[in-house]
């Protein structure tokens, strides 16, 4: 006899189906969130590595520039200090006096 209400069995089954679907949605959403988090952390890791590489490159370039500066600095000093590399001129007097140096070409 139909009393106008729903069959409790059907109702229960419907609820179970709904609950199952809901749980599926939740786990799908959880998986998606996890995947997005993983992608995000991968992106951040890549970015971090890229920045590190750029910093290392910058440091290396700075070192190289310093090396070059020190080198040219040394060469300049050599020019002043090493008599064989400078024109032999007596700068103490007003007129420049050329001096001669014998090079040993043996």
Short mmCIF file of N, CA and C in Angstrom, two decimals:
data_model
loop_
_atom_site.label_atom_id
_atom_site.label_comp_id
_atom_site.label_asym_id
_atom_site.label_seq_id
_atom_site.Cartn_x
_atom_site.Cartn_y
_atom_site.Cartn_z
N UNK A 1 0.84 -1.19 0.00
CA UNK A 1 0.00 0.00 0.00
C UNK A 1 0.87 1.24 0.00
N UNK A 2 0.56 2.18 -0.89
CA UNK A 2 1.37 3.39 -1.01
C UNK A 2 0.76 4.50 -0.18
N UNK A 3 1.50 4.92 0.85
CA UNK A 3 0.96 5.97 1.72
C UNK A 3 1.43 7.35 1.29
N UNK A 4 1.90 7.45 0.03
CA UNK A 4 2.30 8.75 -0.50
C UNK A 4 3.71 9.12 -0.14
N UNK A 5 4.36 8.36 0.78
CA UNK A 5 5.75 8.64 1.15
C UNK A 5 6.70 7.85 0.27
N UNK A 6 7.99 8.03 0.49
CA UNK A 6 8.98 7.31 -0.28
C UNK A 6 9.28 5.98 0.36
N UNK A 7 9.64 5.03 -0.47
CA UNK A 7 10.05 3.72 0.02
C UNK A 7 11.33 3.89 0.82
N UNK A 8 11.33 3.54 2.12
CA UNK A 8 12.53 3.74 2.95
C UNK A 8 13.76 3.07 2.36
N UNK A 9 13.59 1.92 1.72
CA UNK A 9 14.74 1.25 1.11
C UNK A 9 15.33 2.11 -0.01
N UNK A 10 14.42 2.61 -0.87
CA UNK A 10 14.86 3.46 -1.98
C UNK A 10 15.54 4.71 -1.43
N UNK A 11 14.93 5.27 -0.38
CA UNK A 11 15.45 6.47 0.24
C UNK A 11 16.87 6.22 0.75
N UNK A 12 17.04 5.10 1.46
CA UNK A 12 18.34 4.75 2.02
C UNK A 12 19.37 4.59 0.89
N UNK A 13 18.94 3.88 -0.17
CA UNK A 13 19.83 3.64 -1.30
C UNK A 13 20.25 4.97 -1.93
N UNK A 14 19.28 5.85 -2.08
CA UNK A 14 19.55 7.17 -2.65
C UNK A 14 20.56 7.95 -1.82
N UNK A 15 20.35 7.90 -0.51
CA UNK A 15 21.29 8.57 0.40
C UNK A 15 22.70 8.03 0.26
N UNK A 16 22.79 6.69 0.21
CA UNK A 16 24.10 6.04 0.09
C UNK A 16 24.79 6.47 -1.21
N UNK A 17 23.99 6.47 -2.32
CA UNK A 17 24.54 6.89 -3.61
C UNK A 17 25.09 8.32 -3.50
N UNK A 18 24.24 9.17 -2.90
CA UNK A 18 24.62 10.59 -2.76
C UNK A 18 25.90 10.72 -1.95
N UNK A 19 25.95 9.97 -0.82
CA UNK A 19 27.11 10.03 0.06
C UNK A 19 28.36 9.57 -0.68
N UNK A 20 28.21 8.48 -1.45
CA UNK A 20 29.34 7.93 -2.20
C UNK A 20 29.85 8.98 -3.20
N UNK A 21 28.89 9.59 -3.91
CA UNK A 21 29.26 10.62 -4.88
C UNK A 21 29.98 11.78 -4.19
N UNK A 22 29.45 12.15 -3.03
CA UNK A 22 30.03 13.26 -2.27
C UNK A 22 31.46 12.93 -1.85
N UNK A 23 31.66 11.68 -1.35
CA UNK A 23 33.01 11.26 -0.95
C UNK A 23 33.95 11.25 -2.15
N UNK A 24 33.44 10.78 -3.29
CA UNK A 24 34.25 10.78 -4.51
C UNK A 24 34.70 12.20 -4.87
N UNK A 25 33.71 13.11 -4.80
CA UNK A 25 34.03 14.51 -5.09
C UNK A 25 35.13 15.01 -4.16
N UNK A 26 34.95 14.68 -2.87
CA UNK A 26 35.93 15.13 -1.87
C UNK A 26 37.32 14.59 -2.18
N UNK A 27 37.41 13.30 -2.50
CA UNK A 27 38.73 12.72 -2.75
C UNK A 27 39.31 13.25 -4.07
N UNK A 28 38.42 13.49 -5.05
CA UNK A 28 38.89 14.10 -6.30
C UNK A 28 39.47 15.48 -6.01
N UNK A 29 38.70 16.24 -5.21
CA UNK A 29 39.14 17.59 -4.87
C UNK A 29 40.46 17.54 -4.10
N UNK A 30 40.56 16.57 -3.16
CA UNK A 30 41.78 16.44 -2.37
C UNK A 30 42.97 16.13 -3.28
N UNK A 31 42.76 15.20 -4.23
CA UNK A 31 43.83 14.85 -5.17
C UNK A 31 44.25 16.06 -5.99
N UNK A 32 43.25 16.82 -6.44
CA UNK A 32 43.53 18.00 -7.24
C UNK A 32 44.35 19.01 -6.44
N UNK A 33 43.91 19.25 -5.20
CA UNK A 33 44.62 20.19 -4.32
C UNK A 33 46.05 19.74 -4.12
N UNK A 34 46.23 18.43 -3.87
CA UNK A 34 47.56 17.88 -3.66
C UNK A 34 48.42 18.11 -4.91
N UNK A 35 47.83 17.82 -6.07
CA UNK A 35 48.55 17.99 -7.33
C UNK A 35 48.96 19.45 -7.52
N UNK A 36 48.02 20.36 -7.23
CA UNK A 36 48.32 21.78 -7.37
C UNK A 36 49.43 22.21 -6.42
N UNK A 37 49.38 21.69 -5.18
CA UNK A 37 50.43 22.02 -4.21
C UNK A 37 51.79 21.52 -4.70
N UNK A 38 51.81 20.28 -5.23
CA UNK A 38 53.06 19.73 -5.74
C UNK A 38 53.61 20.59 -6.88
N UNK A 39 52.72 20.96 -7.81
CA UNK A 39 53.16 21.80 -8.93
C UNK A 39 53.69 23.13 -8.41
N UNK A 40 53.00 23.68 -7.43
CA UNK A 40 53.43 24.96 -6.86
C UNK A 40 54.82 24.83 -6.24
N UNK A 41 55.02 23.77 -5.44
CA UNK A 41 56.33 23.63 -4.80
C UNK A 41 57.42 23.33 -5.84
N UNK A 42 57.07 22.60 -6.89
CA UNK A 42 58.04 22.37 -7.97
C UNK A 42 58.43 23.69 -8.62
N UNK A 43 57.40 24.51 -8.90
CA UNK A 43 57.65 25.83 -9.50
C UNK A 43 58.56 26.65 -8.60
N UNK A 44 58.23 26.67 -7.30
CA UNK A 44 59.03 27.45 -6.35
C UNK A 44 60.46 26.94 -6.29
N UNK A 45 60.62 25.62 -6.33
CA UNK A 45 61.95 25.01 -6.30
C UNK A 45 62.75 25.43 -7.54
N UNK A 46 62.08 25.35 -8.71
CA UNK A 46 62.74 25.76 -9.96
C UNK A 46 63.17 27.22 -9.88
N UNK A 47 62.27 28.06 -9.38
CA UNK A 47 62.54 29.50 -9.26
C UNK A 47 63.73 29.73 -8.32
N UNK A 48 63.72 28.98 -7.19
CA UNK A 48 64.80 29.11 -6.21
C UNK A 48 66.14 28.74 -6.85
N UNK A 49 66.14 27.62 -7.59
CA UNK A 49 67.36 27.18 -8.26
C UNK A 49 67.83 28.22 -9.27
N UNK A 50 66.86 28.78 -10.02
CA UNK A 50 67.20 29.77 -11.04
C UNK A 50 67.86 30.98 -10.40
N UNK A 51 67.27 31.44 -9.28
CA UNK A 51 67.83 32.60 -8.57
C UNK A 51 69.23 32.29 -8.06
N UNK A 52 69.39 31.09 -7.49
CA UNK A 52 70.71 30.68 -6.98
C UNK A 52 71.74 30.71 -8.10
N UNK A 53 71.36 30.13 -9.24
CA UNK A 53 72.27 30.10 -10.38
C UNK A 53 72.65 31.51 -10.80
N UNK A 54 71.64 32.38 -10.86
CA UNK A 54 71.89 33.77 -11.26
C UNK A 54 72.84 34.44 -10.27
N UNK A 55 72.62 34.19 -8.97
CA UNK A 55 73.51 34.76 -7.94
C UNK A 55 74.93 34.26 -8.11
N UNK A 56 75.06 32.93 -8.31
CA UNK A 56 76.40 32.35 -8.48
C UNK A 56 77.09 32.97 -9.69
N UNK A 57 76.33 33.12 -10.78
CA UNK A 57 76.88 33.72 -12.00
C UNK A 57 77.35 35.14 -11.71
N UNK A 58 76.50 35.90 -11.02
CA UNK A 58 76.82 37.28 -10.65
C UNK A 58 78.11 37.33 -9.84
N UNK A 59 78.21 36.44 -8.83
CA UNK A 59 79.41 36.39 -7.98
C UNK A 59 80.64 36.07 -8.81
N UNK A 60 80.50 35.08 -9.70
CA UNK A 60 81.62 34.67 -10.54
C UNK A 60 82.07 35.84 -11.43
N UNK A 61 81.09 36.56 -12.00
CA UNK A 61 81.43 37.71 -12.85
C UNK A 61 82.13 38.79 -12.05
N UNK A 62 81.64 39.01 -10.82
CA UNK A 62 82.27 40.01 -9.95
C UNK A 62 83.71 39.61 -9.65
N UNK A 63 83.89 38.32 -9.32
CA UNK A 63 85.25 37.81 -9.06
C UNK A 63 86.15 38.05 -10.25
N UNK A 64 85.62 37.73 -11.44
CA UNK A 64 86.41 37.88 -12.67
C UNK A 64 86.79 39.35 -12.87
N UNK A 65 85.82 40.25 -12.65
CA UNK A 65 86.12 41.68 -12.79
C UNK A 65 87.22 42.08 -11.82
N UNK A 66 87.11 41.60 -10.56
CA UNK A 66 88.13 41.93 -9.57
C UNK A 66 89.49 41.40 -9.99
N UNK A 67 89.49 40.16 -10.50
CA UNK A 67 90.74 39.58 -10.99
C UNK A 67 91.36 40.46 -12.06
N UNK A 68 90.52 40.88 -13.01
CA UNK A 68 91.02 41.73 -14.09
C UNK A 68 91.58 43.04 -13.54
N UNK A 69 90.84 43.64 -12.60
CA UNK A 69 91.29 44.90 -12.02
C UNK A 69 92.63 44.72 -11.31
N UNK A 70 92.73 43.65 -10.52
CA UNK A 70 93.98 43.39 -9.80
C UNK A 70 95.11 43.18 -10.79
N UNK A 71 94.82 42.42 -11.84
CA UNK A 71 95.84 42.18 -12.87
C UNK A 71 96.33 43.48 -13.48
N UNK A 72 95.39 44.32 -13.92
CA UNK A 72 95.82 45.56 -14.57
C UNK A 72 96.50 46.47 -13.57
N UNK A 73 96.04 46.40 -12.32
CA UNK A 73 96.69 47.15 -11.24
C UNK A 73 98.15 46.72 -11.11
N UNK A 74 98.36 45.39 -11.08
CA UNK A 74 99.72 44.86 -10.97
C UNK A 74 100.56 45.25 -12.16
N UNK A 75 99.97 45.18 -13.34
CA UNK A 75 100.72 45.55 -14.55
C UNK A 75 101.13 47.01 -14.50
N UNK A 76 100.20 47.84 -14.04
CA UNK A 76 100.52 49.26 -13.90
C UNK A 76 101.68 49.46 -12.93
N UNK A 77 101.57 48.77 -11.78
CA UNK A 77 102.62 48.90 -10.79
C UNK A 77 103.95 48.41 -11.35
N UNK A 78 103.88 47.30 -12.09
CA UNK A 78 105.10 46.78 -12.72
C UNK A 78 105.70 47.84 -13.64
N UNK A 79 104.81 48.47 -14.41
CA UNK A 79 105.28 49.53 -15.31
C UNK A 79 106.07 50.58 -14.55
N UNK A 80 105.58 50.91 -13.35
CA UNK A 80 106.27 51.95 -12.58
C UNK A 80 107.52 51.41 -11.90
N UNK A 81 107.44 50.16 -11.42
CA UNK A 81 108.52 49.66 -10.58
C UNK A 81 109.63 48.97 -11.36
N UNK A 82 109.28 48.31 -12.45
CA UNK A 82 110.29 47.53 -13.16
C UNK A 82 110.99 48.39 -14.20
N UNK A 83 112.27 48.67 -13.99
CA UNK A 83 112.98 49.57 -14.90
C UNK A 83 113.07 49.03 -16.32
N UNK A 84 112.95 47.73 -16.48
CA UNK A 84 113.04 47.18 -17.83
C UNK A 84 111.77 47.43 -18.63
N UNK A 85 110.69 47.73 -17.92
CA UNK A 85 109.43 47.93 -18.62
C UNK A 85 109.14 49.41 -18.86
N UNK A 86 109.92 50.28 -18.20
CA UNK A 86 109.65 51.71 -18.36
C UNK A 86 110.71 52.33 -19.24
N UNK A 87 110.34 53.36 -19.96
CA UNK A 87 111.37 54.09 -20.71
C UNK A 87 112.37 54.64 -19.71
N UNK A 88 113.64 54.53 -20.04
CA UNK A 88 114.65 54.89 -19.05
C UNK A 88 114.85 56.39 -19.07
N UNK A 89 114.15 57.03 -18.16
CA UNK A 89 114.17 58.49 -18.14
C UNK A 89 114.43 58.93 -16.71
N UNK A 90 115.29 59.88 -16.56
CA UNK A 90 115.53 60.43 -15.24
C UNK A 90 114.56 61.58 -15.04
N UNK A 91 113.58 61.38 -14.18
CA UNK A 91 112.51 62.36 -14.05
C UNK A 91 112.83 63.40 -12.99
N UNK A 92 113.94 63.21 -12.26
CA UNK A 92 114.24 64.16 -11.19
C UNK A 92 114.68 65.51 -11.75
N UNK A 93 115.35 65.49 -12.88
CA UNK A 93 115.79 66.76 -13.48
C UNK A 93 114.67 67.34 -14.33
N UNK A 94 114.82 68.59 -14.68
CA UNK A 94 113.81 69.23 -15.51
C UNK A 94 113.78 68.63 -16.91
N UNK A 95 114.98 68.49 -17.49
CA UNK A 95 115.01 67.89 -18.83
C UNK A 95 115.10 66.37 -18.68
N UNK A 96 114.52 65.66 -19.61
CA UNK A 96 114.53 64.21 -19.53
C UNK A 96 115.85 63.67 -20.07
N UNK A 97 116.49 62.86 -19.25
CA UNK A 97 117.77 62.31 -19.65
C UNK A 97 117.58 60.85 -20.03
N UNK A 98 117.84 60.54 -21.29
CA UNK A 98 117.75 59.15 -21.73
C UNK A 98 118.93 58.37 -21.18
N UNK A 99 118.65 57.21 -20.62
CA UNK A 99 119.75 56.36 -20.17
C UNK A 99 119.79 55.13 -21.07
N UNK A 100 120.94 54.53 -21.17
CA UNK A 100 121.04 53.32 -21.98
C UNK A 100 121.25 52.13 -21.08
N UNK A 101 120.59 51.05 -21.44
CA UNK A 101 120.76 49.81 -20.69
C UNK A 101 121.14 48.74 -21.69
N UNK A 102 122.14 47.96 -21.34
CA UNK A 102 122.53 46.87 -22.24
C UNK A 102 121.68 45.65 -21.90
N UNK A 103 120.98 45.16 -22.93
CA UNK A 103 120.20 43.94 -22.73
C UNK A 103 121.05 42.76 -23.11
N UNK A 104 120.95 41.71 -22.35
CA UNK A 104 121.72 40.51 -22.65
C UNK A 104 120.87 39.62 -23.56
N UNK A 105 121.21 39.62 -24.84
CA UNK A 105 120.39 38.86 -25.79
C UNK A 105 120.98 37.51 -26.11
N UNK A 106 121.71 36.91 -25.19
CA UNK A 106 122.34 35.62 -25.52
C UNK A 106 121.33 34.50 -25.35
#
